[in-house]
Coordinates of C-alpha atoms in Angstrom, one line a residue:
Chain A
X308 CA 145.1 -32.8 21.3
X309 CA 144.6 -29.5 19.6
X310 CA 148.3 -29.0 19.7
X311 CA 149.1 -32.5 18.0
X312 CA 146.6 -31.8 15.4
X313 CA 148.5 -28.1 14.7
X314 CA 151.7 -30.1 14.3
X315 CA 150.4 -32.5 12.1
X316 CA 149.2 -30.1 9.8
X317 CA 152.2 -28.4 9.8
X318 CA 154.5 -31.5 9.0
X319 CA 152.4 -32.2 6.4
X320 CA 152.6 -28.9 4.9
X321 CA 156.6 -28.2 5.0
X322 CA 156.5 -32.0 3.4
X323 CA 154.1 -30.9 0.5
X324 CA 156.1 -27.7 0.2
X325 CA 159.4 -29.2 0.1
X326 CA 158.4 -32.1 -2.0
X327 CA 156.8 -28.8 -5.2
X328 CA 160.1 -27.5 -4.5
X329 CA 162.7 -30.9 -5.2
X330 CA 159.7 -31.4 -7.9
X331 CA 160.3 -28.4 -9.6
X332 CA 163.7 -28.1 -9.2
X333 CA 164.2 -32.0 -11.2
X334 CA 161.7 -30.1 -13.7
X335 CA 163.1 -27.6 -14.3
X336 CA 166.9 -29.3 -14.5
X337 CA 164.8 -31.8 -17.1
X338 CA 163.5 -29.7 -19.1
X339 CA 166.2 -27.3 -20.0
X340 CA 164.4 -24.6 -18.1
X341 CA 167.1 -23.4 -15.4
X342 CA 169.0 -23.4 -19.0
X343 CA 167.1 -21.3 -20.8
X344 CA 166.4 -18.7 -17.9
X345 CA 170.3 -18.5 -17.4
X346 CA 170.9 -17.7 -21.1
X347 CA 168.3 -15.3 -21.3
X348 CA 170.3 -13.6 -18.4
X349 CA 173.4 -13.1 -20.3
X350 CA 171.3 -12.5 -23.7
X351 CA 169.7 -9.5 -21.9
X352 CA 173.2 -8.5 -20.5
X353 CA 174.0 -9.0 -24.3
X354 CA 172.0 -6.7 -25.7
X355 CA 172.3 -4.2 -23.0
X356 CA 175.8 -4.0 -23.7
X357 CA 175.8 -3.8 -27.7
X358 CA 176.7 -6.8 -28.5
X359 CA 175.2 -9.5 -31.2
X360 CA 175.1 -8.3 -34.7
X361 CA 174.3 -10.5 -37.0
X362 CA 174.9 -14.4 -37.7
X363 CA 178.3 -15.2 -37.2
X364 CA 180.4 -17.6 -38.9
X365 CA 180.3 -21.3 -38.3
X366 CA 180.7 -22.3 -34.9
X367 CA 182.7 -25.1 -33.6
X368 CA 179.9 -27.9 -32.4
X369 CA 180.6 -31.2 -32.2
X370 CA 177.6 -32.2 -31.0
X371 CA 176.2 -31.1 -34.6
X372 CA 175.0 -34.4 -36.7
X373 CA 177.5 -35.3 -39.4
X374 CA 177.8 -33.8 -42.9
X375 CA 175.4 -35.3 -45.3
X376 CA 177.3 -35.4 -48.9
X377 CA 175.3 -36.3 -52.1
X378 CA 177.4 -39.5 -52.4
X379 CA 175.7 -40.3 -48.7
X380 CA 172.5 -39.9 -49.9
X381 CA 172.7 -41.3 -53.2
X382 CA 173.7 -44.5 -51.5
X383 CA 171.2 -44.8 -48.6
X384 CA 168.7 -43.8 -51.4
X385 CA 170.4 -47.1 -53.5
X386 CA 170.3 -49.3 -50.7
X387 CA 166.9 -49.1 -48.9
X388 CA 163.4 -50.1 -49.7
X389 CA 160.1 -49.1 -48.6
X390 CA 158.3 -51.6 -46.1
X391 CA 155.5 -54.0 -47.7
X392 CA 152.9 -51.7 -46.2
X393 CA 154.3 -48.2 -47.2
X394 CA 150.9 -48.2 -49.2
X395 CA 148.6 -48.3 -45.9
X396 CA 150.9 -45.3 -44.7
X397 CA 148.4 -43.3 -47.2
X398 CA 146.1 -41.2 -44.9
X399 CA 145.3 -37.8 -42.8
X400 CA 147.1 -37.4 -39.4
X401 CA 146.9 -35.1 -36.7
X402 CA 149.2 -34.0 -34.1
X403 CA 148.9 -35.9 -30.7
X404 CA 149.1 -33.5 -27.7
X405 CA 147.0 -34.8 -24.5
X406 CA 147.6 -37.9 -22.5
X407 CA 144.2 -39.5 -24.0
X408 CA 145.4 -38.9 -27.3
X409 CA 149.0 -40.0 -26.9
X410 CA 148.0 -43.5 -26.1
X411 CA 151.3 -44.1 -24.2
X412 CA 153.5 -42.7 -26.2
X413 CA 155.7 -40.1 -25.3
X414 CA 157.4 -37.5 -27.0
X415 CA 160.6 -35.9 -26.9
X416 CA 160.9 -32.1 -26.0
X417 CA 157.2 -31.2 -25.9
X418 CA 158.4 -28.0 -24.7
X419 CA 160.1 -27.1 -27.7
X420 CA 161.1 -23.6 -26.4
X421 CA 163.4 -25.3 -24.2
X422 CA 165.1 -27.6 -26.3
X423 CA 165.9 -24.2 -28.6
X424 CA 166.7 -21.2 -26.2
X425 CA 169.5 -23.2 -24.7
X426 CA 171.1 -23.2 -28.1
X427 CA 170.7 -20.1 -29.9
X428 CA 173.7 -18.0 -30.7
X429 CA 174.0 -14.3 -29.1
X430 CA 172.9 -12.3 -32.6
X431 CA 170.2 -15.0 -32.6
X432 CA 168.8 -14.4 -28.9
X433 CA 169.2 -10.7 -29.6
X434 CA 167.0 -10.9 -32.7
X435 CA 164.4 -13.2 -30.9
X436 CA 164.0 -10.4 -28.4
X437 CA 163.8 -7.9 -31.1
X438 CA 160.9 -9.4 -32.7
X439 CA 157.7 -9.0 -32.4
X440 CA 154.9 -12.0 -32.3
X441 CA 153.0 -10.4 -34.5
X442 CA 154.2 -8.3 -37.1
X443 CA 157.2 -9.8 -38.0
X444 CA 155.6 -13.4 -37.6
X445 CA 153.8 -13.9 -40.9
X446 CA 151.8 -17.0 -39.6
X447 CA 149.6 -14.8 -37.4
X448 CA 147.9 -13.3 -40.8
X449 CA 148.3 -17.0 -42.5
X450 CA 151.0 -16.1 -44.7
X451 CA 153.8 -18.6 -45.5
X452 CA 155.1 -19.8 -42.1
X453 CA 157.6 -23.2 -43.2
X454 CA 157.3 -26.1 -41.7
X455 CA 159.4 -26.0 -38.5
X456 CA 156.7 -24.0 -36.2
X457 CA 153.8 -26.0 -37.9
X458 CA 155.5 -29.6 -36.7
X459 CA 156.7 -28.3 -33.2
X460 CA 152.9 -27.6 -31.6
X461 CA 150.3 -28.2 -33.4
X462 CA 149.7 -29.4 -37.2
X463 CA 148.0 -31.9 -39.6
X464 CA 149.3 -33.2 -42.5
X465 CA 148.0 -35.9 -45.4
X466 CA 151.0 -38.1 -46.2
X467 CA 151.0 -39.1 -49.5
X468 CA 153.1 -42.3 -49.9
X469 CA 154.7 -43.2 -53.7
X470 CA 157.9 -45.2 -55.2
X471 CA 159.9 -42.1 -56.5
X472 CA 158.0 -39.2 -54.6
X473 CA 156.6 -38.8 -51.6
X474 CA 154.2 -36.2 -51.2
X475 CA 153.4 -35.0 -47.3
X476 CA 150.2 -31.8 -47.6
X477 CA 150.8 -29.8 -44.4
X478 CA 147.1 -28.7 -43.1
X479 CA 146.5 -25.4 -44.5
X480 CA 149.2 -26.2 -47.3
X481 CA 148.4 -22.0 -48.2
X482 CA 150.7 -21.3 -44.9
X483 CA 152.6 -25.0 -44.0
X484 CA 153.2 -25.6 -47.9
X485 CA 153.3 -28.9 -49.4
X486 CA 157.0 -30.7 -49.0
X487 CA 157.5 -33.2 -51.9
X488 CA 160.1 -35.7 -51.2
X489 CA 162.3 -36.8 -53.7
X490 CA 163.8 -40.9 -53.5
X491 CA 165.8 -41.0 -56.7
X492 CA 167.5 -37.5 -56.3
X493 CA 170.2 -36.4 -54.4
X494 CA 169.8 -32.0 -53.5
X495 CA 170.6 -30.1 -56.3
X496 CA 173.4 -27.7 -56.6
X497 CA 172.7 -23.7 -55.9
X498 CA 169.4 -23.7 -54.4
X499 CA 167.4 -21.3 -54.4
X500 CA 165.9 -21.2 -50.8
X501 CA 162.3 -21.0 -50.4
X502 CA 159.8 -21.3 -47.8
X503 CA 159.8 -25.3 -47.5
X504 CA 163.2 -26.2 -48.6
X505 CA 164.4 -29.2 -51.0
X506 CA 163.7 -32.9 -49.5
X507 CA 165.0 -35.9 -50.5
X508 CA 164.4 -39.1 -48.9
X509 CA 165.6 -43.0 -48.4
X510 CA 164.8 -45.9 -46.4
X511 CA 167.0 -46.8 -43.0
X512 CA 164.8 -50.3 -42.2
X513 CA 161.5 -49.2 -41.7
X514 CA 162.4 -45.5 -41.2
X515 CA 161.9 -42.9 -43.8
X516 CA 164.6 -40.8 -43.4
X517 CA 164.3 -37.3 -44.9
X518 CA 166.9 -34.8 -45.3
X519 CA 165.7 -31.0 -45.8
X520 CA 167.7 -27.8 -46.5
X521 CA 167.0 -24.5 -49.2
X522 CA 165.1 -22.9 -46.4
X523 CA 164.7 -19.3 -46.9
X524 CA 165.5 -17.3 -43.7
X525 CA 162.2 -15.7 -43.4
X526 CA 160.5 -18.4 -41.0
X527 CA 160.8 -19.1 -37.7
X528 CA 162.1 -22.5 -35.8
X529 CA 158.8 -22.0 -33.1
X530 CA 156.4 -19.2 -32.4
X531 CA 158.7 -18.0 -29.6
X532 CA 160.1 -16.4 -32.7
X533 CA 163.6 -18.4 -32.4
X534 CA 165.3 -17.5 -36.1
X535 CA 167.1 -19.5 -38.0
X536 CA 169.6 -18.9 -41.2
X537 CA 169.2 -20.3 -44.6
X538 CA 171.7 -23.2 -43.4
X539 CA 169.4 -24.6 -41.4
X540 CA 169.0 -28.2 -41.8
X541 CA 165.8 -30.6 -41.3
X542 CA 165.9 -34.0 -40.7
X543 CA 162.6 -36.0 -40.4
X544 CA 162.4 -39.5 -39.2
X545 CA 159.1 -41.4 -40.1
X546 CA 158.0 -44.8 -38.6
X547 CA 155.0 -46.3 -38.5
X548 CA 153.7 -47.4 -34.6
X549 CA 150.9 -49.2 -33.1
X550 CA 150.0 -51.4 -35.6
X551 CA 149.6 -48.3 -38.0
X552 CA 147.1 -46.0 -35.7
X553 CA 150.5 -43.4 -35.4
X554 CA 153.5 -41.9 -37.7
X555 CA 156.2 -41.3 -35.3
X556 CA 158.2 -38.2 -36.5
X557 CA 161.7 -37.7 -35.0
X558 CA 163.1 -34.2 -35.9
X559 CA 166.7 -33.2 -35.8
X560 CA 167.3 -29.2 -36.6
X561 CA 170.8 -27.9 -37.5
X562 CA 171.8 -24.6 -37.9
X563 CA 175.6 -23.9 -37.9
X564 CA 175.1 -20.4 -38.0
X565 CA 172.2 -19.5 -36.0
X566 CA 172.7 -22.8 -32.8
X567 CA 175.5 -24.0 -31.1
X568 CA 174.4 -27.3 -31.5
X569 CA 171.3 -29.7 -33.2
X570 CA 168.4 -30.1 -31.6
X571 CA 165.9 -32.6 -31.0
X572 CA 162.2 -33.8 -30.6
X573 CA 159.9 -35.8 -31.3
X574 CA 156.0 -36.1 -32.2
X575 CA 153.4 -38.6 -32.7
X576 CA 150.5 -38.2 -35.7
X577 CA 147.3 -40.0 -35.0
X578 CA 145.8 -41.4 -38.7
X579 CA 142.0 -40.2 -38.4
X580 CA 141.1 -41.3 -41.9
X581 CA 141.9 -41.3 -45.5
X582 CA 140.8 -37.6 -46.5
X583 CA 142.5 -34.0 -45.0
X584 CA 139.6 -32.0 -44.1
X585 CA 139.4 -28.5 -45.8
X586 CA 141.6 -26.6 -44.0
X587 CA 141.7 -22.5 -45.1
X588 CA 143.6 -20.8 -42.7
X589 CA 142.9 -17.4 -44.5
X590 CA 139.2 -18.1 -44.0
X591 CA 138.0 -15.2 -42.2
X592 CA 138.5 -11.9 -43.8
X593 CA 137.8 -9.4 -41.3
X594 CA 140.0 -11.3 -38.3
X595 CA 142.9 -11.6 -41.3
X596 CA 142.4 -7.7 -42.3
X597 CA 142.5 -7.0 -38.6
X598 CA 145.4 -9.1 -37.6
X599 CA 147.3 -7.3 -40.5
X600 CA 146.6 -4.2 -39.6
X601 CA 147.1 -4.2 -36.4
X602 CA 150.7 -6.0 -37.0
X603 CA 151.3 -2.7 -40.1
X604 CA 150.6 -0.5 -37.3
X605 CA 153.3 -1.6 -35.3
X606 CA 155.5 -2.0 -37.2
X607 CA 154.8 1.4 -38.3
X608 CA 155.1 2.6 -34.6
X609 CA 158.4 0.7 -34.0
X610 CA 160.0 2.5 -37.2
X611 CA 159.5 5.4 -36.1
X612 CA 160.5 5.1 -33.0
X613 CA 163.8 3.8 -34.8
X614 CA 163.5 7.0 -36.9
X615 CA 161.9 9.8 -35.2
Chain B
X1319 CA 113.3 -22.2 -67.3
X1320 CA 115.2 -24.4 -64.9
X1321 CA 114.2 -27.5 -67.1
X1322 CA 115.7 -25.8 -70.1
X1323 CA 118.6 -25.5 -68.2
X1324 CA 119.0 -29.3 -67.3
X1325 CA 118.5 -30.1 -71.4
X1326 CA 120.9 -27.6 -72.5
X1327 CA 123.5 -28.9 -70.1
X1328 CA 122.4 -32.5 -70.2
X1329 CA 123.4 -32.1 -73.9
X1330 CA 126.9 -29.9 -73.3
X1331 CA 127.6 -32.8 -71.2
X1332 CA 126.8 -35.6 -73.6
X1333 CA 128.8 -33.5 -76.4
X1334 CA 131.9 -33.4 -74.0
X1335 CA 131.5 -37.4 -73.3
X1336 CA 131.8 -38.2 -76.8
X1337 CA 130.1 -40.9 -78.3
X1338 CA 132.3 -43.5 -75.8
X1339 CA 130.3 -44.8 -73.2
X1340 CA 132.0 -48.0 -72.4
X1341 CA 134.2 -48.1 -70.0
X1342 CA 137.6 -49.1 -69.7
X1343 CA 136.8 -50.9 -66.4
X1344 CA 134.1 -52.7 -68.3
X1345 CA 136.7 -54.4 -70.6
X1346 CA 138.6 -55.3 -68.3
X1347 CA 141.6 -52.6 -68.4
X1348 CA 142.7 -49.9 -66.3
X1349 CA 142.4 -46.2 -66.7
X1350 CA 145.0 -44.6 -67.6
X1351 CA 147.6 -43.2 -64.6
X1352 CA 147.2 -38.8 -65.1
X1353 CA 150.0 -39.1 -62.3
X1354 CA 152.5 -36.2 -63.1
X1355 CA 152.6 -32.3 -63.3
X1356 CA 150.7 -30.5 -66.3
X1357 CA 151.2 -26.7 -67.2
X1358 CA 148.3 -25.0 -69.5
X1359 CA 149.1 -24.0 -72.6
X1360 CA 148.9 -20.8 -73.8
X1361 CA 145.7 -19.0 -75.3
X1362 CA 147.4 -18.2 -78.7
X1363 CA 148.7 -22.4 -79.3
X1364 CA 147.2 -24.6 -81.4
X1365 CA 148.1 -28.2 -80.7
X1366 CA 148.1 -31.4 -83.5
X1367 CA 144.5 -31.7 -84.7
X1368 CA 143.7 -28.1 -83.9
X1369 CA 143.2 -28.6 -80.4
X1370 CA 143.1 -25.1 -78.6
X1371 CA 141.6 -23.3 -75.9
X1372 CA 137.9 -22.4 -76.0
X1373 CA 135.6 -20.6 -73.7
X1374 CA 136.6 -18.5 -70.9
X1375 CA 134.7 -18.0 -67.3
X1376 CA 134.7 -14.4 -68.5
X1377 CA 131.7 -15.1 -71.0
X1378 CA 129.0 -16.2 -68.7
X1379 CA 125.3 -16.3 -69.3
X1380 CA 123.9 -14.5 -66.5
X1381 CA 120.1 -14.8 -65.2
X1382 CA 118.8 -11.1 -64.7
X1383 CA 118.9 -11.2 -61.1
X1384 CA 122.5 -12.7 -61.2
X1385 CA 123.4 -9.5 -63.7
X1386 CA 121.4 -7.0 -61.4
X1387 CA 123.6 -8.5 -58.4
X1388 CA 126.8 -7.7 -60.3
X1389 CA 125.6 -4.2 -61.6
X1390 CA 124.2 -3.2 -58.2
X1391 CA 126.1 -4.6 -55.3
X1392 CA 130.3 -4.4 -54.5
X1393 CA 131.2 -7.8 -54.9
X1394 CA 134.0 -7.0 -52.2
X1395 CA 137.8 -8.0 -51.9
X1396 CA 138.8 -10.3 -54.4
X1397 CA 139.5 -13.9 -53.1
X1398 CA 142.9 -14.2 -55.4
X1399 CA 143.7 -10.6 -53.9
X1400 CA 143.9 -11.7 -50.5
X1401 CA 145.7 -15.4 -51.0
X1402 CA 142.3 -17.0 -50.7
X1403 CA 141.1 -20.0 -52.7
X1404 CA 139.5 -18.6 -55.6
X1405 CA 137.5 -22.1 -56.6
X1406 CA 138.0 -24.8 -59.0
X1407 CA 135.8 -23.0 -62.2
X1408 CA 138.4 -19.8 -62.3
X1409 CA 140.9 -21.4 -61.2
X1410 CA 141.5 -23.8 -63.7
X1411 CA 141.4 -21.1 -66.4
X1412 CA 144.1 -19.0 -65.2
X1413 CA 147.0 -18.4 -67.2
X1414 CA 149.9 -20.8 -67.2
X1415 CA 148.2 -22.8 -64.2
X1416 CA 150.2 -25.4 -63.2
X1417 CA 148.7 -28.4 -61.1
X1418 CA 150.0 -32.2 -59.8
X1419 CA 148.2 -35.1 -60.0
X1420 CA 148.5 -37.4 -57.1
X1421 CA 146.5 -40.7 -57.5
X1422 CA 145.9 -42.8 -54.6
X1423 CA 144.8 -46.0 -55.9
X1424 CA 144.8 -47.9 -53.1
X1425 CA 142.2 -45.6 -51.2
X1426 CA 140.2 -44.8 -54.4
X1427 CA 141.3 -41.6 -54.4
X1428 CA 142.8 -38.7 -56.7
X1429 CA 144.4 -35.9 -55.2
X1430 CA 144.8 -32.9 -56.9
X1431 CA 147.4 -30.1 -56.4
X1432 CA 148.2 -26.5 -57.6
X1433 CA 151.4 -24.9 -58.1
X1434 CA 150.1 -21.5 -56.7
X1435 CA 148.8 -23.7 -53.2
X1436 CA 147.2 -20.6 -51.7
X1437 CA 144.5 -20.2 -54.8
X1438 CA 144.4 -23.5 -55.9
X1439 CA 144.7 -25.1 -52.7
X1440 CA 144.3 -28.7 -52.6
X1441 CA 141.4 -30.8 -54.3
X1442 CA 140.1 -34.6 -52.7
X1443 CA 138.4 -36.8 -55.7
X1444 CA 136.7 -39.6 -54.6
X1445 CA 136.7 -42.5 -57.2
X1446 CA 133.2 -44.0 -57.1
X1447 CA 130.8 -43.7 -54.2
X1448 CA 127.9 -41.3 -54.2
X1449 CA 127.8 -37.7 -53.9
X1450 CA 127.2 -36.7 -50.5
X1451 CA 123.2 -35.4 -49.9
X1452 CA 123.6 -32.3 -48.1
X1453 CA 127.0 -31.6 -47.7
X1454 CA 128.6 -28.7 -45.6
X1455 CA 129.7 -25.9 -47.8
X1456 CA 133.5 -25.4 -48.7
X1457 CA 135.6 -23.7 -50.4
X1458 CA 136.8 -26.7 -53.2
X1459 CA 132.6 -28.1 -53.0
X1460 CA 132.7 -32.3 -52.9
X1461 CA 133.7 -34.1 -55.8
X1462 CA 132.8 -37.1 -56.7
X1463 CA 135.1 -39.4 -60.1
X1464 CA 134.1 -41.8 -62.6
X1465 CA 136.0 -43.6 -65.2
X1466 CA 134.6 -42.7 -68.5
X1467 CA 137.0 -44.5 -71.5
X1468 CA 139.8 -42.7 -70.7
X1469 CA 138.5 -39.6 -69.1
X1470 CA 138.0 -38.8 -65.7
X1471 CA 134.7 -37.6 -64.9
X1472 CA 134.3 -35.6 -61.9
X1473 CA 131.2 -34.1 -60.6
X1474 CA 131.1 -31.6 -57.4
X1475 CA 128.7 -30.2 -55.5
X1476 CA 128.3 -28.5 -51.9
X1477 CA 130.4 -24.7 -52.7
X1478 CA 130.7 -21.5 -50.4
X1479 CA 129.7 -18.6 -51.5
X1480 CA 132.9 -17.0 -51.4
X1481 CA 134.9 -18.0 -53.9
X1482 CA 134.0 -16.1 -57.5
X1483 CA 133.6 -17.6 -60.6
X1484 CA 135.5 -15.3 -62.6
X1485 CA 137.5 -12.0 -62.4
X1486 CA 134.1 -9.5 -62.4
X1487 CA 133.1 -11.0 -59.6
X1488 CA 130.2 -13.1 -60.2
X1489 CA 129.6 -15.1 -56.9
X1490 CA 128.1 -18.7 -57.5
X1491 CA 124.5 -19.7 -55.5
X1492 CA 124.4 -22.5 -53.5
X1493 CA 123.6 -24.9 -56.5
X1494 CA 126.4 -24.7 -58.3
X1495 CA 127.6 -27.6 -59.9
X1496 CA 130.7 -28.5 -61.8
X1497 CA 131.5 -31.6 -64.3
X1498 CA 134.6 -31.8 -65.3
X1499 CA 136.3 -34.0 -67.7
X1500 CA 140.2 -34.7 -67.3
X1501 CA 141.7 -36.3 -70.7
X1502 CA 145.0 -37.5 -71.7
X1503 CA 145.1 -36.6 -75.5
X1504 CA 148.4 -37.1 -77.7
X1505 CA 149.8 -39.8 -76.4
X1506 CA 149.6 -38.6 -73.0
X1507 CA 152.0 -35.7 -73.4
X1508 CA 148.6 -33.4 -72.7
X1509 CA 145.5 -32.9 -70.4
X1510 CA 142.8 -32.3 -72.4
X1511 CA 140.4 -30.2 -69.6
X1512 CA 136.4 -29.7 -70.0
X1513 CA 134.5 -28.0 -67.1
X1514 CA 131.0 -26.8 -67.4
X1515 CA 129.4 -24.9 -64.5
X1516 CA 125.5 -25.5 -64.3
X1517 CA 124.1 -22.9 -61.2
X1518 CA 120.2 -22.7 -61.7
X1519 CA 120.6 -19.0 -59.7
X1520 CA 123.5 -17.7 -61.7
X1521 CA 123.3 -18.8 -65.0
X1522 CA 120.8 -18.9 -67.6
X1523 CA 122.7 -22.2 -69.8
X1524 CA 125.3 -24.3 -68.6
X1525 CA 129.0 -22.4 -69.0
X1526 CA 131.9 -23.7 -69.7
X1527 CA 135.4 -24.3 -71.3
X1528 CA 138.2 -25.7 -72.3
X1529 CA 141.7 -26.0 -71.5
X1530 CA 145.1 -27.9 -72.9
X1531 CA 147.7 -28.4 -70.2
X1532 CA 151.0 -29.9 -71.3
X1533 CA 152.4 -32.6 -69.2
X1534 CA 156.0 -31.1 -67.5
X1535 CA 159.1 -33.4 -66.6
X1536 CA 160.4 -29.9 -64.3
X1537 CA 159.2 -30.5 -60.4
X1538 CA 156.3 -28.3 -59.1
X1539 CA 157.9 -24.8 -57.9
X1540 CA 156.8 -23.4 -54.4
X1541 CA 154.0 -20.6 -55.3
X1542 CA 153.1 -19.4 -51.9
X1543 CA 151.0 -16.4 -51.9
X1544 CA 152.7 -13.3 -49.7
X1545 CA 151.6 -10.2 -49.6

């Protein structure tokens, strides 16, 4: 009897074992994971052995979105119309995370890491492993960040709905910015990049399609400290779901220069009311002092070590 | 002393109302739309009809213990310094400051937004409604809007003490209160701006000025602060 019960509990635990195992090993191929680990590999081996530099010239990628001309825009912007309800749009959303909070929904590449590694050319791996969390990421001391980290993980935003503007206040708009949305204009000519980019917008049914690019090269596509080049293009893709509780935002990034191809994902903003809450990032002084000086120091140490 | 204060600034208020008390709302029209991006003017212009800039938050009547604070203590790192909000009362009377008027009709609401987003930040008006009793401190205070003729009326309450009121460093108490008056003036193509700060602990009178801010066809540049 004692025997039988020893074999039981052994069949049972090779079963549970074998079944984390296959579990993992469909995660991980599902995820982008095993991807991301293999690249890292040969960006290691990359660095090791010299090579990278800096961004390289376009790259052929045909799984890159198509070329958006002006003449593109200028007609999608002449044919579509805002829903009936664009009005009730109005309102403060937050980022959905959790199970509870996702109501069913699911979104695409929650992992965002994954989704980017996998794609990041060699001078772009070898500069993600070059930089440092801290001082070279400005939103750790709540200085300008863009918009790409703020809408990967976390972030809040009042969306501000109107005929020839729309007007989307990222939650502390003193780091996120404030990303105005232009329906009657096509991108101007000679840009001058900047932290949030130049946005212009039209209607595709129900979907408000918006089409970034001016980004200044000084922000990074995730807090994993992914770069991107001043080519990088944003695509948002705003729907309204469940009866109005949720914006649905689908994101496409492109950056010829910096990925070998576009990537995806997907988030879901729960409406919690009419009014964005103060939000100051820069609100404690001593924690921002210290943060900053703590990320000078390092940088100061790394320099050095550069330059002896 | 305190009830000299409310007269003085009861009657700074009415002179800044005018004589127009009717509203548009109670003729039956609608206010007029402030929607678009206004840049002030600058300190040496003087607009049709001799309309100028007056005042500065520089000039304030201080009580004696307000005065004795600013003598005595280090009124630390300045706000503006470190790409903190640096309130609505110096804010507004910064040079060249350039700010975007958002109304929301639908929700009763008037949003208000500064070129240089890391002082200025961003500014909720509530149209109507009450002011809130005992609200939590923050760095913008809570603002209450009325319709007066064709000048919004906003009244906040509720600050933190750690924005300043002006440049020396004068730090507001806790019952600091704004009214503001936002005016289009000819034919639109100007904001005609009134503010007076009434702060029983700070000041001895209600404060105040006066500012002219052209309205801009050019969109709203980014102004984030980096140090």
């Amino acid at each position: 009897m004692r025997l039988f019960k020893v074999a039981v509990a052994a069949f049972v635990l090779v079963g549970a074992l074998g079944f984390t195992f296959l579990g993992g090993v469909y995660a991980g191929a599902r995820t982008g994971l095993f991807d991301y680990l293999r690249d890292s590999r040969t960006h290691v081996r990359a660095l090791l052995t010299g090579r990278g530099g800096g961004p390289t010239a376009s790259v052929a990628a045909p799984s890159f979105t198509r070329i958006y001309e002006a003449e593109d825009l200028a007609k999608a912007q002449a044919a579509g119309r805002p829903p009936a309800n664009f009005d009730a749009w109005t309102g403060y959303y937050r980022i959905a995370n959790s199970k509870e909070e996702l109501a069913g929904h699911a979104p695409i590449n929650q992992w965002l890491p994954a989704a980017i590694g996998p794609r990041l050319q060699p001078w772009a791996r070898a500069r993600m492993a070059t930089t440092d969390g801290v001082a070279d990421d400005l939103g750790q001391i709540c200085q300008p960040t863009g918009p790409f980290r703020t809408t990967g993980f976390s972030g809040s935003f009042m969306f501000l709905p109107g005929d020839d503007k729309v007007v989307i206040v990222y939650g502390s708009p003193e780091t996120a910015g404030v990303q105005r949305v232009y329906m009657n204009r096509t991108h101007p000519r000679n840009l001058k990049p900047t932290w949030i980019g130049d946005s212009v917008g039209y209607w595709e049914g129900d979907t408000l399609v918006i089409d970034s690019i001016g980004f200044n090269d000084k922000s990074w596509l995730h807090p994993t400290m992914e770069p991107h080049t001043e080519d990088v293009r944003w695509i948002q893709r705003i729907r309204q779901v469940s009866d109005g509780a949720f914006l649905e935002v689908h994101y496409t990034v492109e950056d010829r220069k910096a990925l070998t191809s576009a990537y995806t994902y997907s988030r879901y903003y729960k409406r919690l009311g009419d009014t964005m809450p103060e939000e100051v990032c820069n609100d404690d002084l001593e924690l921002f002092r210290g943060f900053r000086n703590e990320a000078l120091g390092r940088e100061l140490a790394r320099a050095r070590e550069i330059r002896p | 002393m305190r009830s000299t204060c409310r007269v003085a600034g009861a009657a700074m208020l009415l002179m800044f109302a005018g004589l127009e008390v009717d509203s548009l709302r109670a003729q039956g029209r609608t206010p007029p739309s402030l929607a678009g991006v206004y840049r002030a003017i600058g300190s040496t212009v003087t607009l049709q009809g001799g309309l100028r800039n007056t005042g500065s938050p520089e000039d304030l009547p201080l009580t004696p213990g307000a005065a004795e604070r600013l003598r005595t203590e280090k009124p630390g790192v300045d706000p503006a310094a470190m790409c903190q909000p640096v309130g609505p009362f110096r804010m507004m009377a910064r040079d060249a400051v350039t700010i975007e008027i958002v109304p929301v009709l639908s929700r009763n609401l008037i949003m208000l937004l500064f070129e240089d987003i890391s002082r200025g930040h961003l500014r909720t008006l509530r149209v109507g409604g009450s002011e809130p009793g005992a609200p939590e401190p923050t760095w913008h205070g809570h603002s209450v809007a009325s319709w007066d003729g064709d000048a919004l009326v906003v009244s906040s309450v509720g600050f933190n003490d750690r924005t300043w009121l002006n440049d020396a460093g004068v730090r507001p108490g806790p019952g600091l209160r704004l009214t503001e008056r936002f005016r289009p003036v000819l034919d639109g193509r100007y904001l005609e701006y009134r503010v007076v700060a009434e702060d029983p602990d700070v000041l001895v009178r209600p404060a105040g000025y006066v500012r002219y801010l052209e309205r801009v066809s050019a969109e709203i540049d980014e102004d984030l602060c980096e140090q």
